[in-house]
Coordinates of C-alpha atoms (C1' of nucleotides) in Angstrom, one line a residue:
Chain A
X1 CA 182.9 125.2 109.1
X2 CA 184.0 122.4 111.5
X3 CA 181.8 123.7 114.2
X4 CA 178.6 121.7 114.3
X5 CA 177.7 121.4 110.7
X6 CA 174.0 120.5 110.4
X7 CA 172.6 119.5 107.0
X8 CA 169.4 117.9 106.0
X9 CA 167.9 115.7 103.3
X10 CA 164.3 116.8 102.8
X11 CA 162.5 114.6 100.3
X12 CA 158.8 114.8 99.6
X13 CA 157.0 111.5 99.5
X14 CA 155.4 112.1 96.2
X15 CA 157.1 109.2 94.5
X16 CA 160.0 106.8 94.6
X17 CA 163.5 108.1 95.3
X18 CA 164.9 109.5 92.1
X19 CA 168.7 109.1 91.6
X20 CA 168.9 112.9 91.5
X21 CA 167.3 113.1 95.0
X22 CA 169.6 110.4 96.2
X23 CA 172.6 112.2 94.9
X24 CA 171.5 115.2 96.8
X25 CA 171.1 113.0 99.9
X26 CA 174.6 111.6 99.3
X27 CA 176.2 115.1 99.0
X28 CA 174.6 116.2 102.2
X29 CA 175.6 113.0 104.0
X30 CA 179.2 113.3 102.7
X31 CA 179.3 116.9 103.8
X32 CA 178.1 116.1 107.3
X33 CA 180.5 113.2 107.7
X34 CA 183.4 115.1 106.3
X35 CA 183.0 117.8 108.9
X36 CA 181.8 115.6 111.7
X37 CA 178.4 117.2 111.6
X38 CA 174.8 116.0 111.7
X39 CA 172.8 114.6 108.8
X40 CA 169.1 115.0 109.4
X41 CA 166.2 113.5 107.4
X42 CA 163.0 115.5 107.1
X43 CA 160.0 114.4 105.2
X44 CA 158.3 117.3 103.4
X45 CA 154.8 115.8 103.2
X46 CA 152.9 119.1 102.8
X47 CA 151.2 118.1 99.5
X48 CA 148.3 116.0 100.6
X49 CA 147.1 115.4 97.0
X50 CA 150.4 114.2 95.6
X51 CA 151.4 112.0 98.5
X52 CA 152.2 108.4 97.6
X53 CA 151.6 105.8 100.2
X54 CA 154.7 103.7 101.0
X55 CA 157.0 106.3 99.5
X56 CA 158.5 107.3 102.9
X57 CA 159.4 103.7 103.6
X58 CA 161.0 103.3 100.3
X59 CA 163.0 106.5 100.6
X60 CA 164.3 105.6 104.1
X61 CA 165.0 102.0 103.0
X62 CA 167.0 103.3 100.1
X63 CA 169.1 105.5 102.3
X64 CA 169.8 102.5 104.5
X65 CA 170.7 100.4 101.5
X66 CA 173.3 103.0 100.5
X67 CA 174.6 103.3 104.0
X68 CA 173.5 106.9 104.4
X69 CA 172.7 106.8 108.0
X70 CA 171.1 109.8 109.6
X71 CA 171.5 111.3 113.0
X72 CA 168.1 112.9 113.5
X73 CA 164.7 112.3 112.2
X74 CA 162.9 111.5 110.2
X75 CA 160.8 114.5 111.1
X76 CA 157.5 114.9 109.3
X77 CA 156.2 118.4 108.4
X78 CA 152.7 117.1 108.5
X79 CA 153.1 116.8 112.3
X80 CA 154.4 120.3 112.7
X81 CA 151.6 122.3 111.1
X82 CA 151.1 124.5 114.1
X83 CA 154.7 125.8 113.8
X84 CA 154.1 127.0 110.2
X85 CA 150.7 128.5 111.1
X86 CA 152.2 130.5 113.9
X87 CA 154.9 131.8 111.6
X88 CA 152.3 132.8 109.0
X89 CA 150.2 134.5 111.7
X90 CA 153.2 136.4 112.9
X91 CA 154.1 137.6 109.4
X92 CA 150.5 138.8 108.9
X93 CA 150.5 140.8 112.1
X94 CA 153.9 142.3 111.1
X95 CA 152.5 143.3 107.8
X96 CA 154.8 140.9 105.9
X97 CA 152.0 138.7 104.7
X98 CA 148.3 138.9 103.9
X99 CA 145.2 136.9 103.3
X100 CA 144.3 136.3 99.7
X101 CA 140.8 135.3 98.7
X102 CA 141.3 134.8 95.0
X103 CA 139.7 131.7 93.5
X104 CA 141.8 129.2 91.6
X105 CA 139.7 130.1 88.5
X106 CA 140.6 133.8 88.8
X107 CA 144.3 132.9 89.2
X108 CA 144.2 130.7 86.2
X109 CA 142.5 133.2 84.0
X110 CA 144.9 135.9 85.2
X111 CA 147.8 133.7 84.2
X112 CA 146.4 132.8 80.9
X113 CA 145.9 136.5 80.2
X114 CA 149.5 137.3 81.2
X115 CA 150.9 134.6 79.0
X116 CA 148.8 135.8 76.1
X117 CA 150.1 139.3 76.6
X118 CA 153.6 137.9 77.0
X119 CA 153.7 139.4 80.5
X120 CA 155.7 137.7 83.2
X121 CA 153.2 135.4 84.9
X122 CA 152.8 136.0 88.6
X123 CA 150.2 136.9 91.2
X124 CA 148.8 140.4 90.5
X125 CA 148.6 141.3 94.2
X126 CA 144.8 141.7 93.9
X127 CA 144.3 141.1 97.6
X128 CA 147.4 142.8 98.9
X129 CA 145.6 145.9 100.0
X130 CA 142.1 144.7 100.8
X131 CA 140.3 146.9 103.4
X132 CA 138.9 145.5 106.6
X133 CA 135.5 145.7 105.1
X134 CA 136.4 143.9 101.9
X135 CA 138.0 141.1 103.9
X136 CA 135.0 140.8 106.1
X137 CA 132.8 140.4 103.0
X138 CA 135.0 137.7 101.6
X139 CA 135.0 135.9 104.9
X140 CA 131.2 136.1 105.0
X141 CA 131.1 134.4 101.7
X142 CA 132.8 131.5 103.3
X143 CA 136.0 131.7 101.3
X144 CA 139.0 130.1 103.0
X145 CA 141.9 132.3 102.2
X146 CA 145.5 131.5 101.5
X147 CA 148.3 133.5 103.1
X148 CA 150.7 135.2 100.7
X149 CA 154.0 136.8 101.4
X150 CA 154.1 140.5 100.9
X151 CA 157.2 140.8 98.7
X152 CA 159.0 144.1 98.8
X153 CA 158.2 146.0 95.6
X154 CA 161.7 147.3 95.1
X155 CA 165.3 146.6 96.1
X156 CA 167.4 143.5 95.5
X157 CA 168.0 140.3 97.2
X158 CA 171.4 138.9 96.9
X159 CA 173.2 136.0 98.5
X160 CA 176.4 134.1 98.1
X161 CA 175.9 130.5 97.0
X162 CA 178.8 128.2 98.0
X163 CA 178.8 126.8 94.5
X164 CA 177.5 129.5 92.3
X165 CA 179.0 132.5 93.9
X166 CA 177.2 135.9 94.2
X167 CA 173.6 135.8 92.9
X168 CA 171.4 138.8 92.6
X169 CA 167.7 139.1 92.1
X170 CA 165.5 142.2 91.7
X171 CA 162.7 142.0 94.2
X172 CA 160.1 143.3 91.6
X173 CA 160.6 140.0 89.7
X174 CA 159.3 138.0 92.7
X175 CA 155.6 137.8 93.1
X176 CA 153.6 137.4 96.3
X177 CA 153.9 133.7 96.7
X178 CA 151.7 131.5 98.8
X179 CA 152.9 130.7 102.3
X180 CA 149.9 128.8 103.7
X181 CA 147.5 126.9 101.5
X182 CA 143.8 127.0 102.0
X183 CA 143.9 123.4 103.4
X184 CA 146.0 124.7 106.2
X185 CA 149.2 123.2 105.0
X186 CA 152.3 125.3 104.4
X187 CA 154.0 125.5 101.0
X188 CA 157.6 124.4 100.6
X189 CA 158.8 127.9 101.0
X190 CA 157.4 128.5 104.4
X191 CA 157.9 125.1 105.8
X192 CA 161.5 124.7 104.8
X193 CA 162.5 128.1 106.1
X194 CA 160.7 127.6 109.4
X195 CA 162.2 124.1 109.8
X196 CA 165.7 124.9 108.7
X197 CA 165.7 127.6 111.3
X198 CA 164.2 125.5 114.1
X199 CA 166.4 122.5 113.3
X200 CA 169.4 124.8 113.2
X201 CA 170.5 123.8 109.7
X202 CA 173.8 125.5 108.9
X203 CA 174.0 124.5 105.2
X204 CA 171.3 123.9 102.7
X205 CA 172.6 121.7 99.9
X206 CA 169.8 121.1 97.4
X207 CA 169.2 120.7 93.7
X208 CA 169.9 123.6 91.3
X209 CA 166.2 123.9 90.5
X210 CA 165.9 125.7 93.8
X211 CA 168.3 128.4 93.0
X212 CA 165.6 130.7 91.6
X213 CA 163.4 130.4 94.7
X214 CA 166.3 131.1 97.1
X215 CA 165.6 134.9 97.1
X216 CA 162.1 134.2 98.4
X217 CA 163.6 132.1 101.1
X218 CA 166.1 134.9 102.0
X219 CA 163.2 137.4 102.2
X220 CA 161.4 135.0 104.5
X221 CA 164.3 134.6 106.8
X222 CA 164.6 138.3 106.9
X223 CA 161.0 138.9 107.7
X224 CA 161.0 136.3 110.4
X225 CA 164.2 137.6 111.9
X226 CA 166.0 134.3 111.4
X227 CA 169.6 134.0 110.4
X228 CA 169.7 132.3 107.0
X229 CA 171.9 129.2 106.5
X230 CA 174.5 129.0 103.7
X231 CA 173.2 127.8 100.4
X232 CA 174.8 125.4 98.0
X233 CA 172.9 124.5 94.8
X234 CA 173.9 121.2 93.3
X235 CA 174.0 120.7 89.5
X236 CA 171.2 118.6 88.0
X237 CA 171.4 115.1 86.6
X238 CA 170.2 114.6 83.1
X239 CA 169.3 111.7 80.8
X240 CA 171.3 110.8 77.7
X241 CA 169.4 113.3 75.6
X242 CA 170.3 116.1 78.1
X243 CA 166.7 116.4 79.3
X244 CA 165.8 116.2 82.9
X245 CA 166.1 112.5 84.0
X246 CA 162.7 110.9 83.7
X247 CA 161.0 107.5 83.2
X248 CA 161.8 107.7 79.5
X249 CA 165.4 107.3 80.3
X250 CA 164.9 103.9 81.9
X251 CA 165.7 103.4 85.5
X252 CA 165.3 106.7 87.5
X253 CA 164.4 105.2 90.9
X254 CA 167.3 104.1 93.0
X255 CA 165.3 100.9 93.9
X256 CA 165.5 99.9 90.3
X257 CA 169.3 99.9 90.4
X258 CA 169.1 97.8 93.5
X259 CA 166.9 95.3 91.8
X260 CA 169.1 95.2 88.8
X261 CA 172.0 94.1 90.8
X262 CA 174.1 97.2 91.4
X263 CA 176.1 97.3 94.5
X264 CA 175.4 100.2 96.9
X265 CA 179.0 101.0 97.3
X266 CA 179.4 101.3 93.5
X267 CA 176.2 103.4 93.3
X268 CA 177.6 105.7 96.0
X269 CA 180.9 106.1 94.2
X270 CA 179.3 106.7 90.8
X271 CA 176.8 109.2 92.1
X272 CA 179.5 111.1 94.0
X273 CA 181.3 111.6 90.7
X274 CA 178.2 113.1 89.1
X275 CA 178.9 116.8 89.8
X276 CA 182.0 116.3 91.9
X277 CA 185.5 115.1 91.3
X278 CA 188.6 114.7 93.3
X279 CA 191.3 115.3 90.7
X280 CA 192.1 114.5 87.1
X281 CA 192.5 110.8 87.6
X282 CA 190.9 109.2 90.5
X283 CA 187.7 107.3 89.7
X284 CA 187.4 104.6 92.3
X285 CA 186.8 106.2 95.7
X286 CA 185.3 103.9 98.4
X287 CA 183.1 105.5 101.0
X288 CA 185.8 106.5 103.5
X289 CA 187.9 108.2 100.8
X290 CA 184.8 110.0 99.6
X291 CA 184.2 111.3 103.1
X292 CA 187.8 112.3 103.6
X293 CA 188.1 114.2 100.3
X294 CA 184.6 115.6 99.8
X295 CA 184.4 119.3 99.5
X296 CA 181.9 121.8 98.0
X297 CA 184.8 123.6 96.3
X298 CA 185.1 120.7 93.9
X299 CA 181.4 120.5 93.0
X300 CA 180.8 121.4 89.4
X301 CA 178.3 123.9 88.2
X302 CA 177.2 122.1 85.1
X303 CA 174.5 119.5 84.8
X304 CA 175.7 115.9 84.4
X305 CA 174.4 113.2 82.1
X306 CA 173.8 109.9 83.8
X307 CA 176.2 107.5 82.0
X308 CA 175.0 104.0 82.4
X309 CA 178.0 102.4 80.7
X310 CA 180.3 103.9 83.2
X311 CA 178.1 102.7 86.1
X312 CA 178.3 99.2 84.7
X313 CA 182.0 99.3 84.5
X314 CA 182.3 100.7 88.0
X315 CA 179.9 98.1 89.4
X316 CA 182.1 95.4 87.8
X317 CA 185.1 96.9 89.6
X318 CA 183.3 96.8 92.9
X319 CA 182.1 93.2 92.3
X320 CA 185.6 92.0 91.6
X321 CA 186.8 93.7 94.8
X322 CA 184.4 91.7 96.9
X323 CA 185.6 88.6 98.8
X324 CA 184.2 85.4 97.2
X325 CA 182.1 84.8 100.2
X326 CA 180.6 88.3 100.2
X327 CA 180.0 88.1 96.5
X328 CA 178.3 84.7 96.9
X329 CA 176.0 86.0 99.7
X330 CA 175.0 89.0 97.6
X331 CA 174.4 86.9 94.5
X332 CA 172.2 84.3 96.3
X333 CA 168.9 86.2 96.1
X334 CA 169.6 87.0 92.4
X335 CA 170.3 83.4 91.7
X336 CA 167.1 82.4 93.5
X337 CA 165.0 84.7 91.5
X338 CA 166.9 84.6 88.2
X339 CA 167.4 80.9 87.6
X340 CA 164.6 79.1 85.7
X341 CA 161.8 77.8 87.8
X342 CA 162.6 74.2 86.8
X343 CA 165.8 74.4 88.8
X344 CA 165.0 72.8 92.1
X345 CA 165.2 74.9 95.2
X346 CA 166.6 75.4 97.7
X347 CA 169.8 75.8 95.8
X348 CA 172.8 74.0 97.2
X349 CA 175.1 76.6 98.8
X350 CA 178.1 74.2 98.6
X351 CA 177.6 73.9 94.8
X352 CA 177.2 77.7 94.5
X353 CA 180.3 78.3 96.4
X354 CA 182.2 76.4 93.8
X355 CA 180.7 78.2 90.9
X356 CA 180.8 81.8 92.1
X357 CA 184.6 82.3 91.8
X358 CA 184.2 81.6 88.1
X359 CA 181.3 84.1 87.8
X360 CA 182.6 86.9 89.9
X361 CA 185.2 88.1 87.5
X362 CA 182.7 88.1 84.7
X363 CA 179.7 89.8 86.1
X364 CA 179.0 93.5 85.9
X365 CA 175.8 93.3 87.9
X366 CA 174.4 90.8 90.4
X367 CA 171.4 90.3 88.1
X368 CA 173.7 88.9 85.4
X369 CA 174.9 86.2 87.7
X370 CA 171.9 84.0 87.1
X371 CA 172.3 84.2 83.4
X372 CA 176.1 83.6 83.5
X373 CA 175.8 80.6 85.8
X374 CA 172.6 79.1 84.4
X375 CA 174.3 76.2 82.6
X376 CA 175.6 74.9 85.9
X377 CA 172.0 74.4 87.1
X378 CA 169.8 73.4 84.3
X379 CA 169.3 69.8 83.2
X380 CA 169.3 70.1 79.5
X381 CA 171.2 72.6 77.6
X382 CA 169.6 74.5 74.8
X383 CA 171.9 75.4 72.0
X384 CA 172.2 75.2 68.2
X385 CA 174.1 71.9 67.4
X386 CA 176.0 73.8 64.7
X387 CA 177.9 75.6 67.4
X388 CA 179.6 72.3 68.1
X389 CA 181.5 72.6 64.9
X390 CA 183.9 75.4 65.4
X391 CA 185.9 77.4 63.0
X392 CA 188.1 75.2 60.7
X393 CA 186.4 72.2 62.1
X394 CA 184.2 69.7 60.4
X395 CA 181.4 67.5 61.6
X396 CA 183.7 64.5 61.5
X397 CA 186.5 66.2 63.4
X398 CA 184.1 67.4 66.0
X399 CA 182.6 64.0 66.4
X400 CA 185.9 62.3 66.6
X401 CA 187.2 64.8 69.2
X402 CA 184.2 64.4 71.4
X403 CA 184.1 60.7 71.1
X404 CA 187.7 60.4 72.1
X405 CA 187.4 62.9 74.9
X406 CA 184.5 61.0 76.2
X407 CA 186.4 57.8 76.4
X408 CA 189.4 59.4 78.1
X409 CA 187.4 61.4 80.5
X410 CA 185.5 58.3 81.5
X411 CA 188.8 56.8 82.6
X412 CA 190.0 59.8 84.5
X413 CA 190.2 59.1 88.2
X414 CA 190.6 62.6 89.6
X415 CA 188.3 65.1 88.0
X416 CA 189.9 68.3 89.0
X417 CA 191.1 71.2 86.8
X418 CA 194.8 70.1 86.9
X419 CA 194.1 66.5 85.9
X420 CA 191.7 67.6 83.2
X421 CA 194.3 70.0 81.7
X422 CA 197.0 67.3 82.0
X423 CA 194.8 65.0 80.0
X424 CA 193.2 67.3 77.5
X425 CA 196.2 69.2 76.2
X426 CA 198.1 66.1 75.0
X427 CA 194.8 64.9 73.6
X428 CA 194.6 67.9 71.3
X429 CA 198.1 67.1 70.0
X430 CA 197.2 63.5 69.5
X431 CA 194.1 64.4 67.5
X432 CA 196.1 66.9 65.4
X433 CA 193.9 69.7 66.7
X434 CA 194.7 73.1 68.1
X435 CA 193.8 73.4 71.7
X436 CA 191.3 76.0 70.9
X437 CA 189.5 73.6 68.5
X438 CA 189.3 70.7 71.0
X439 CA 188.4 73.0 73.9
X440 CA 185.9 74.8 71.8
X441 CA 183.9 71.7 71.0
X442 CA 184.1 70.6 74.6
X443 CA 183.0 74.0 75.8
X444 CA 179.9 74.0 73.8
X445 CA 179.1 70.4 74.6
X446 CA 179.5 71.0 78.3
X447 CA 178.1 74.5 78.7
X448 CA 176.0 75.1 75.6
X449 CA 177.8 78.3 74.8
X450 CA 180.9 79.6 73.1
X451 CA 181.7 82.0 75.8
X452 CA 182.0 80.6 79.3
X453 CA 184.4 80.4 82.3
X454 CA 187.7 78.5 81.8
X455 CA 187.0 74.9 80.6
X456 CA 188.8 72.8 83.1
X457 CA 187.5 74.6 86.1
X458 CA 184.0 74.5 84.7
X459 CA 184.2 70.8 84.0
X460 CA 185.6 70.2 87.4
X461 CA 182.7 72.0 89.1
X462 CA 180.2 70.3 86.9
X463 CA 181.6 66.9 87.7
X464 CA 182.5 63.8 85.7
X465 CA 179.1 62.4 85.5
X466 CA 177.4 65.6 84.3
X467 CA 180.2 66.2 81.8
X468 CA 180.0 62.8 80.3
X469 CA 176.2 63.0 80.0
X470 CA 176.4 66.4 78.2
X471 CA 179.1 65.1 75.8
X472 CA 176.9 62.2 75.1
X473 CA 174.0 64.5 74.3
X474 CA 176.3 66.6 72.1
X475 CA 177.4 63.6 70.2
X476 CA 173.8 62.7 69.7
X477 CA 173.0 66.1 68.3
X478 CA 176.0 66.0 66.0
X479 CA 174.9 62.8 64.5
X480 CA 171.5 64.3 63.6
X481 CA 173.0 67.2 61.8
Chain B
rG1 C1' 158.0 136.7 77.7
rG2 C1' 160.8 137.8 82.5
rC3 C1' 164.6 136.4 85.9
rG4 C1' 168.7 133.3 87.1
rC5 C1' 172.6 129.9 85.6
rA6 C1' 175.7 127.2 82.4
rU7 C1' 178.7 125.9 77.9
rU8 C1' 186.4 121.5 77.6
rC9 C1' 186.5 114.6 73.4
rG10 C1' 179.8 110.8 72.4
rU11 C1' 179.5 110.8 78.1
rC12 C1' 181.7 111.9 83.3
rU13 C1' 185.5 115.3 84.1
rA14 C1' 191.0 117.8 85.1
rG15 C1' 192.9 122.2 84.1
rG16 C1' 191.3 128.9 86.5
rG17 C1' 196.8 133.7 81.8
rG18 C1' 202.6 131.0 79.6
rU19 C1' 204.6 124.2 82.4
rU20 C1' 199.1 122.0 77.2
rU21 C1' 201.3 119.0 70.9
rA22 C1' 194.4 120.4 76.4
rG23 C1' 195.3 115.3 81.0
rG24 C1' 192.3 111.1 83.0
rA25 C1' 187.9 107.7 83.1
rC26 C1' 183.7 105.1 80.5
rA27 C1' 182.3 103.6 75.6
rC28 C1' 184.8 102.4 70.7
rC29 C1' 189.1 100.3 67.7
rU30 C1' 194.0 97.6 67.3
rC31 C1' 197.6 94.5 69.5
rC32 C1' 199.5 91.5 73.7
rC33 C1' 198.1 87.7 77.3
rU34 C1' 195.0 83.4 76.3
rC35 C1' 191.1 77.1 75.6
rU36 C1' 186.4 81.0 74.6
rC37 C1' 184.6 85.1 77.5
rA38 C1' 185.9 88.4 81.3
rA39 C1' 189.8 90.7 83.7
rG40 C1' 194.7 92.7 82.9
rG41 C1' 198.7 95.2 79.9
rA42 C1' 200.2 98.3 75.6
rG43 C1' 198.6 101.5 71.8
rG44 C1' 194.9 104.3 68.7
rA45 C1' 191.0 107.3 67.3
rG46 C1' 188.2 111.1 69.5
rA47 C1' 187.9 118.4 71.9
rU48 C1' 189.6 124.5 66.2
rC49 C1' 188.1 124.4 75.0
rA50 C1' 179.8 127.0 71.8
rC51 C1' 180.5 131.5 68.7
rC52 C1' 182.1 136.7 67.9
rG53 C1' 184.9 140.7 69.7
rG54 C1' 188.1 142.8 73.5
rU55 C1' 192.2 143.0 77.4
rU56 C1' 197.3 141.0 77.1
rC57 C1' 203.8 140.0 74.6
rG58 C1' 200.6 135.6 75.4
rA59 C1' 193.6 133.3 76.8
rA60 C1' 190.4 127.1 77.4
rU61 C1' 191.7 130.3 81.4
rC62 C1' 190.0 137.6 82.3
rC63 C1' 185.9 141.1 80.1
rG64 C1' 181.6 142.1 76.9
rG65 C1' 178.1 140.5 73.4
rU66 C1' 175.6 136.5 70.6
rA67 C1' 173.8 131.6 70.3
rU68 C1' 172.3 127.3 72.5
rG69 C1' 170.8 124.6 76.7
rC70 C1' 168.8 124.2 81.5
rG71 C1' 166.1 125.9 85.9
rC72 C1' 162.4 129.0 88.1
rU73 C1' 158.2 131.9 86.9
rA74 C1' 151.6 126.5 91.0
rC75 C1' 147.1 126.9 96.9
rC76 C1' 154.1 121.0 93.6
rA77 C1' 158.2 120.1 96.0

RNA sequence: GGCGCAUUCGUCUAGGGGUUUAGGACACCUCCCUCUCAAGGAGGAGAUCACCGGUUCGAAUCCGGUAUGCGCUACCA
């Protein structure tokens, strides 16, 4: 398997890249990188009607974001139509395919009838044995035919899937599927087989939903005289209700995760663990370790539910592993877009650099950074004054504590964390308060919240002037209670 | 309806005949650390391994059936 492995990621530009598609891309990429092979990108744009403009760019951009670099492509099937037509023509002349003139209406009625009679739906081979004369008549009517594969009526098609093992299908359960549509475009079946052969793809790793169509592809390879690649069908990714992942489950496009502040490296690690595992304990596997240890043997056969909680945890792990500077750079755009509009821009990078160490260990996503750090930026804090009076505190005690702290703070020369601590701890004793009581009041006064980064560091970053101002405001609110 | 596939804690999974009182992770709970939060540490709860039958001295692991779920069954991919 070491010898020139060639795999491909073949998305169709009919929408934005679904996490399921991306997981498929990731497995292909890991497989290629593990064996030192080639990862090829091919755009399957053969459905003119469903094509979404801009989708190709978003797909490619997402691959780049995740670091899934490709060695060849992107190839576009829409630019290779002649290849598929030639193949179809060859199949017709060989007697392995034929023209079908059935109208969409007839096919629809046929299907409805089959469903009503509980018959397996499928093309009834109406045009399979048309005479020369009958064909000429249809042509004369101006009907543009489709080309259908002439599926063997008996026998079996079997293949060995790298993940599912031996799979056998009876040929009589496979209908005469369309190869070339009336608009001249190939269907997925024809195009992917022709391209996988021409591009010398050695392994087709694709979603499980393709398992059922694999016998068709095997039959096509056979008829065209091509050697088939190895197939490996990947388990599906489901939503929390075990249904196929869809819009109802929240974010399904990889771009949404990017916008929500997930790190690409966390995303890669998380997605790799959906359907694959290294052993019974390893969860955190950075890219290189993933490449080193990836193997098809350890891919599971059961569909996996996308667990958002676990993703959040893992993203937090990766965020904490970043250097402060790296974290700061990545958080910057999220601060810019997430902070209230009244905060004046551009943001001071020097100030942000002081804040970020306090935020990094608390954020699970980059999008949370703005919220967590907001009190460092806004002018006036918005909080319920009652928060100033903590547990086992009274209005009087809180007022006294703040008042005294304000005076002492005002006299403090050096406003760093050490000095603040050296001054505030004894003050609690002096006031007959527990440290938690004193610090609690100060925390709310200075940050507007009961949960925030460590007090002394926070105050130090905020600066003496700002702290005093906020304590003043807090005192004011306390008086009005 | 037909065909194909699957089924281990809520979720991701390990484990593939005895080493299993079924292991880990997320989430949850308790405690520790501690100025709050987060992180970290220590515990806890959580799975009759879908069900039924068979093979075997012994089955989560092998076989068969049933149930359930999923996929395919398009001039979509």
